[in-house]
GROMACS .gro file of C-alpha atoms in nm:
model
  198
    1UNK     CA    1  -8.952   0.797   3.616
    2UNK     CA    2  -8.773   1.106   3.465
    3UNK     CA    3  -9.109   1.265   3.280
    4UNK     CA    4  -9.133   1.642   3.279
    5UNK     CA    5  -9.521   1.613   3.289
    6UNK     CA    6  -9.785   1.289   3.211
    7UNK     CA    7 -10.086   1.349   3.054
    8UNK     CA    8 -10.422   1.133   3.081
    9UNK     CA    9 -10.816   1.236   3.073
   10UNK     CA   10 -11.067   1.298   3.362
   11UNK     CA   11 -11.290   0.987   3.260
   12UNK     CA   12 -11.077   0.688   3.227
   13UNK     CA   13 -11.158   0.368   3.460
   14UNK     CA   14 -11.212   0.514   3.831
   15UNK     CA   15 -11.275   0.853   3.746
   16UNK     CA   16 -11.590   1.032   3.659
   17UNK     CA   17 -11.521   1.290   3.386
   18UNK     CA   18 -11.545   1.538   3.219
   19UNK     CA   19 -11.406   1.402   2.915
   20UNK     CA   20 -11.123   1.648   2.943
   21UNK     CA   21 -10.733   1.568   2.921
   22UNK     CA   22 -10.522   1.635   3.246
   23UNK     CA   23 -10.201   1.745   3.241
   24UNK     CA   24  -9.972   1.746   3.598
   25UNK     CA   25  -9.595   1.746   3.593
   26UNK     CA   26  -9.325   1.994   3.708
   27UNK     CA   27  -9.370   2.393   3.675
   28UNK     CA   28  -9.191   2.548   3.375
   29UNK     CA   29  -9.283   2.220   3.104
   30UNK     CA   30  -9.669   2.257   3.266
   31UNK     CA   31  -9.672   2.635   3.293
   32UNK     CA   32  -9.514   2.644   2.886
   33UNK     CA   33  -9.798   2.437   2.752
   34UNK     CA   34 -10.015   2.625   2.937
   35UNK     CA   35  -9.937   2.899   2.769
   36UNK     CA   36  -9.924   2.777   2.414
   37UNK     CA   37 -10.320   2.603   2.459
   38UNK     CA   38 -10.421   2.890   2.608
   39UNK     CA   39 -10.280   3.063   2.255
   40UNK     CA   40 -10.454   2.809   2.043
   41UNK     CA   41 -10.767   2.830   2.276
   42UNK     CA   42 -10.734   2.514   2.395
   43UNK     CA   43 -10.729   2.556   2.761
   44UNK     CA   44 -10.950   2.435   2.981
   45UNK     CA   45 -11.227   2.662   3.093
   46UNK     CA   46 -11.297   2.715   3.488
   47UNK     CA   47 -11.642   2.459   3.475
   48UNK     CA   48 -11.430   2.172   3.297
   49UNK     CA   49 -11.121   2.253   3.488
   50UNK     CA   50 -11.311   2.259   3.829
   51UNK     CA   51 -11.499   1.897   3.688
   52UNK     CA   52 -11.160   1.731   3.600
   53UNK     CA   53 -11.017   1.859   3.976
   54UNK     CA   54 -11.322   1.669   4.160
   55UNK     CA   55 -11.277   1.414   3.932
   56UNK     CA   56 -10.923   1.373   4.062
   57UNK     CA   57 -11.004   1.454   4.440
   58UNK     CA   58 -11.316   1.223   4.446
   59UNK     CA   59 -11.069   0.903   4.316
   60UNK     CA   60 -11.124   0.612   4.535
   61UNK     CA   61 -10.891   0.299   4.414
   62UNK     CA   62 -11.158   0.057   4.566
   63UNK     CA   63 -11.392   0.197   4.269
   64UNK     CA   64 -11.152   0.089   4.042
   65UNK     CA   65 -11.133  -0.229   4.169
   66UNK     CA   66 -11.507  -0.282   4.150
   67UNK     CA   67 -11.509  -0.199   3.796
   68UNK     CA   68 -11.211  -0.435   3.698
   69UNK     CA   69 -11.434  -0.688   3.929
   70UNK     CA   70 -11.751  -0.637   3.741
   71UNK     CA   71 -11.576  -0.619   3.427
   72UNK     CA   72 -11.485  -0.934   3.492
   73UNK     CA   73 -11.798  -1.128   3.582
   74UNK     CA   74 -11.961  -1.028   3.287
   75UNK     CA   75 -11.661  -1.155   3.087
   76UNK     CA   76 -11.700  -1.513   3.301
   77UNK     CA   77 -12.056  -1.492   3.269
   78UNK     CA   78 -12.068  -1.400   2.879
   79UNK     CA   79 -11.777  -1.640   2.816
   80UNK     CA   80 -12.056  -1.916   2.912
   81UNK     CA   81 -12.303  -1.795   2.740
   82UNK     CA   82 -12.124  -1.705   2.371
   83UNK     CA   83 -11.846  -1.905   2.447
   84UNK     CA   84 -11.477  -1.805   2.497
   85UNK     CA   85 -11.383  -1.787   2.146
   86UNK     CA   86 -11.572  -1.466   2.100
   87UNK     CA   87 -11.503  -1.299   2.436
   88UNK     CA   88 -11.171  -1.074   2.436
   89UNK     CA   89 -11.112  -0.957   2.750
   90UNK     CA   90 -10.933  -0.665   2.907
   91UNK     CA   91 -10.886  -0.571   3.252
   92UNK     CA   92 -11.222  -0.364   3.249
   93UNK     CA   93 -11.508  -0.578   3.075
   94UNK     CA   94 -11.525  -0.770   2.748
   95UNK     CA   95 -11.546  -0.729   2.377
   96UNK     CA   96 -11.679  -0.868   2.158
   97UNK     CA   97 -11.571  -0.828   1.828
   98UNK     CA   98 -11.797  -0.666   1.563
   99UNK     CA   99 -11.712  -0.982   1.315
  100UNK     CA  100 -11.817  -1.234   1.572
  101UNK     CA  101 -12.133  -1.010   1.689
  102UNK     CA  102 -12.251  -1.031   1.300
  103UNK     CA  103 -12.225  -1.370   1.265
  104UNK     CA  104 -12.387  -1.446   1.562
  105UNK     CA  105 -12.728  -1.230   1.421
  106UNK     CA  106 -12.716  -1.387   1.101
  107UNK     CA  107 -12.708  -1.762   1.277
  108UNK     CA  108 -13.025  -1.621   1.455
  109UNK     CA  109 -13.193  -1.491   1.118
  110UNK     CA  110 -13.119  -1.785   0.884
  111UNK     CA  111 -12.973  -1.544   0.625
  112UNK     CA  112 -12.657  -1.618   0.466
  113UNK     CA  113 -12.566  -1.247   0.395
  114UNK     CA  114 -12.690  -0.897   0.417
  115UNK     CA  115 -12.601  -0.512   0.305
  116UNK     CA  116 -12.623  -0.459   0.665
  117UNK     CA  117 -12.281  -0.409   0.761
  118UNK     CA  118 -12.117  -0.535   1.153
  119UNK     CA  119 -12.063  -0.139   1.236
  120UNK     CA  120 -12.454  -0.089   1.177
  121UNK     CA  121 -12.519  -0.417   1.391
  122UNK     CA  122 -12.320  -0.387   1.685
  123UNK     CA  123 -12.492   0.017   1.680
  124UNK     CA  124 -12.809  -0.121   1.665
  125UNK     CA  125 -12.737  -0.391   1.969
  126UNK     CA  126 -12.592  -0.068   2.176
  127UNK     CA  127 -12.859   0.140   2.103
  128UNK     CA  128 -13.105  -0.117   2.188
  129UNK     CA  129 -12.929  -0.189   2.535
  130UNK     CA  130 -12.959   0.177   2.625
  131UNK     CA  131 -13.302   0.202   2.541
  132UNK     CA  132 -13.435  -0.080   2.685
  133UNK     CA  133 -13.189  -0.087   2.999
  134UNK     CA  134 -13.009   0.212   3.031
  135UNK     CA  135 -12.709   0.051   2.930
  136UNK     CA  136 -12.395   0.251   2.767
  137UNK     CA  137 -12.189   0.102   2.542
  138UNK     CA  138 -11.854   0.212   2.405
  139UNK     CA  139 -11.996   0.196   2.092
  140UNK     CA  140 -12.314   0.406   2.143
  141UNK     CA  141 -12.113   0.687   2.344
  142UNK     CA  142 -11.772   0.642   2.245
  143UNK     CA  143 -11.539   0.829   2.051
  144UNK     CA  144 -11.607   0.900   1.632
  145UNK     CA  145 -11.397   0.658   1.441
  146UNK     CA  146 -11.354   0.431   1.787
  147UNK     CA  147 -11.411   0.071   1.744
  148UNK     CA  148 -11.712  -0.090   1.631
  149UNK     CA  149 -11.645  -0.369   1.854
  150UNK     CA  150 -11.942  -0.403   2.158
  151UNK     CA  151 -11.737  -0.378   2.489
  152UNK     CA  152 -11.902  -0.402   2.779
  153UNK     CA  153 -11.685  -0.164   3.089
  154UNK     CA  154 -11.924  -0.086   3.381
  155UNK     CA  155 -11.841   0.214   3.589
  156UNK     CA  156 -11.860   0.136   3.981
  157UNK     CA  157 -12.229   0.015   4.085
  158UNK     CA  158 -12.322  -0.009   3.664
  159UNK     CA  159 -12.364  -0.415   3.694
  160UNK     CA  160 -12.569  -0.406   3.992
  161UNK     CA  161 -12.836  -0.132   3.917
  162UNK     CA  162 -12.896  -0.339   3.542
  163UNK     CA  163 -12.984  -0.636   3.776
  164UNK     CA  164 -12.641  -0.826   3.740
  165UNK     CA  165 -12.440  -1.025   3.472
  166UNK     CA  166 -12.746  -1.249   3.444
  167UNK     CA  167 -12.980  -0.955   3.392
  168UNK     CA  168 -12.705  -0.791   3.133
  169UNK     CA  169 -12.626  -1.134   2.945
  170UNK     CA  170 -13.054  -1.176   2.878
  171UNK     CA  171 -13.050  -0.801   2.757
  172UNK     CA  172 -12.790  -0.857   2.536
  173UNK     CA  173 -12.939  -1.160   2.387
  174UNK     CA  174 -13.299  -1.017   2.350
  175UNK     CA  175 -13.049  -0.732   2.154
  176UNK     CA  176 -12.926  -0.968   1.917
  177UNK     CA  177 -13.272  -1.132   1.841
  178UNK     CA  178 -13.435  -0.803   1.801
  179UNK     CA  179 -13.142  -0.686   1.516
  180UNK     CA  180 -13.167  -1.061   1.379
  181UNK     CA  181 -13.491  -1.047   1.345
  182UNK     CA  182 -13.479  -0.676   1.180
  183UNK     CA  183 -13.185  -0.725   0.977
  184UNK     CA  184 -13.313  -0.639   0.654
  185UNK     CA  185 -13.566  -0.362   0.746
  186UNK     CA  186 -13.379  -0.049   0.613
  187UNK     CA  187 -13.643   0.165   0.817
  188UNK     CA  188 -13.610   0.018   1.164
  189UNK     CA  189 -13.236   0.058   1.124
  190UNK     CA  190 -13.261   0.411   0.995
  191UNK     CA  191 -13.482   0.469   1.324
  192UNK     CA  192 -13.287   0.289   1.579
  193UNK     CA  193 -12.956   0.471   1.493
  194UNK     CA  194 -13.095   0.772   1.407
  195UNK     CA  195 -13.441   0.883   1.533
  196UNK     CA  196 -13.746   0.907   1.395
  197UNK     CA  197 -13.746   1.155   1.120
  198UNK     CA  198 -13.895   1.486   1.226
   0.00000   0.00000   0.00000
């Protein structure tokens, strides 16, 4: 392909973490920015280093394959449920965007607007899914500044151990009813998102 080196991170699709970048590639390119992160302190220390390398050695393609799988009866299954306008799909799970997630909860609470804002809603819908049925969302464990979008990308065995896409699609719609139903108590919001104060 005529790289010097390729650089990607220890948990993308198929691989378990650490979050941690990983950078392979012939000697003298790999061994120079070596040197320069280990300058900046940017290297990776031994425990995230050693993470990263079973990461890489535990890597079974058939995992992968399950996820895109998964990913993709939840899309199928959603798709029926909120229609296909509002699913976007990718090769890993659907999204569905924070615009079309609003409007959805104010449908459900008969309010024509609100100072609650998507970003807050689709939040509150994540948080809700974890606490209620251990479900991560991109949105609740992602990246700051990352999308405020709700995707839906189960890791290997994820869809299954949440009871399936007809078990996920009911948690997600008790989700939206809960945040329709709260969407203009300022306190429930403040506690969802951020704990109860101490």
């Amino acid at each position: 392909m005529g790289a010097d080196f390729a650089i990607t991170n220890a948990d993308k699709a198929g691989l378990s973490g650490p979050r941690a970048g990983i950078l392979c590639g012939a000697t003298d390119p790999v061994l120079a920015t070596l040197a320069k992160a280990s300058e900046l302190g940017q290297e990776a220390r031994a425990p995230i280093a050693a993470g990263a390398m079973r990461s890489l050695q535990a890597f079974d393609p058939e995992d992968l394959r399950t996820e895109a799988r998964d990913g993709s009866s939840i899309a199928d299954a959603l798709s029926e449920a909120w229609g296909a306008e509002a699913v976007h799909r990718s090769d890993l799970g659907p999204m569905l965007d924070e615009q079309d997630v609003m409007a959805r909860v104010l449908k459900q609470s008969n309010c024509i607007g609100t100072k609650t804002v998507p970003a807050e809603v689709t939040a509150a819908i994540g948080m809700i899914l974890l606490r209620d049925h251990g479900v991560l969302t991109v949105n609740t464990h992602g990246a700051p500044g990352g999308r405020v979008s709700l995707r839906l990308k189960p890791t290997a065995g994820a869809l299954a151990a949440v009871g399936g896409t007809g078990a996920l699609i009911s948690a997600l719609d008790d989700a939206v009813s809960e945040v329709a139903r709260r969407l203009e108590d300022d306190a429930w919001f403040n506690a969802t998102l951020f704990g109860e104060p101490a």
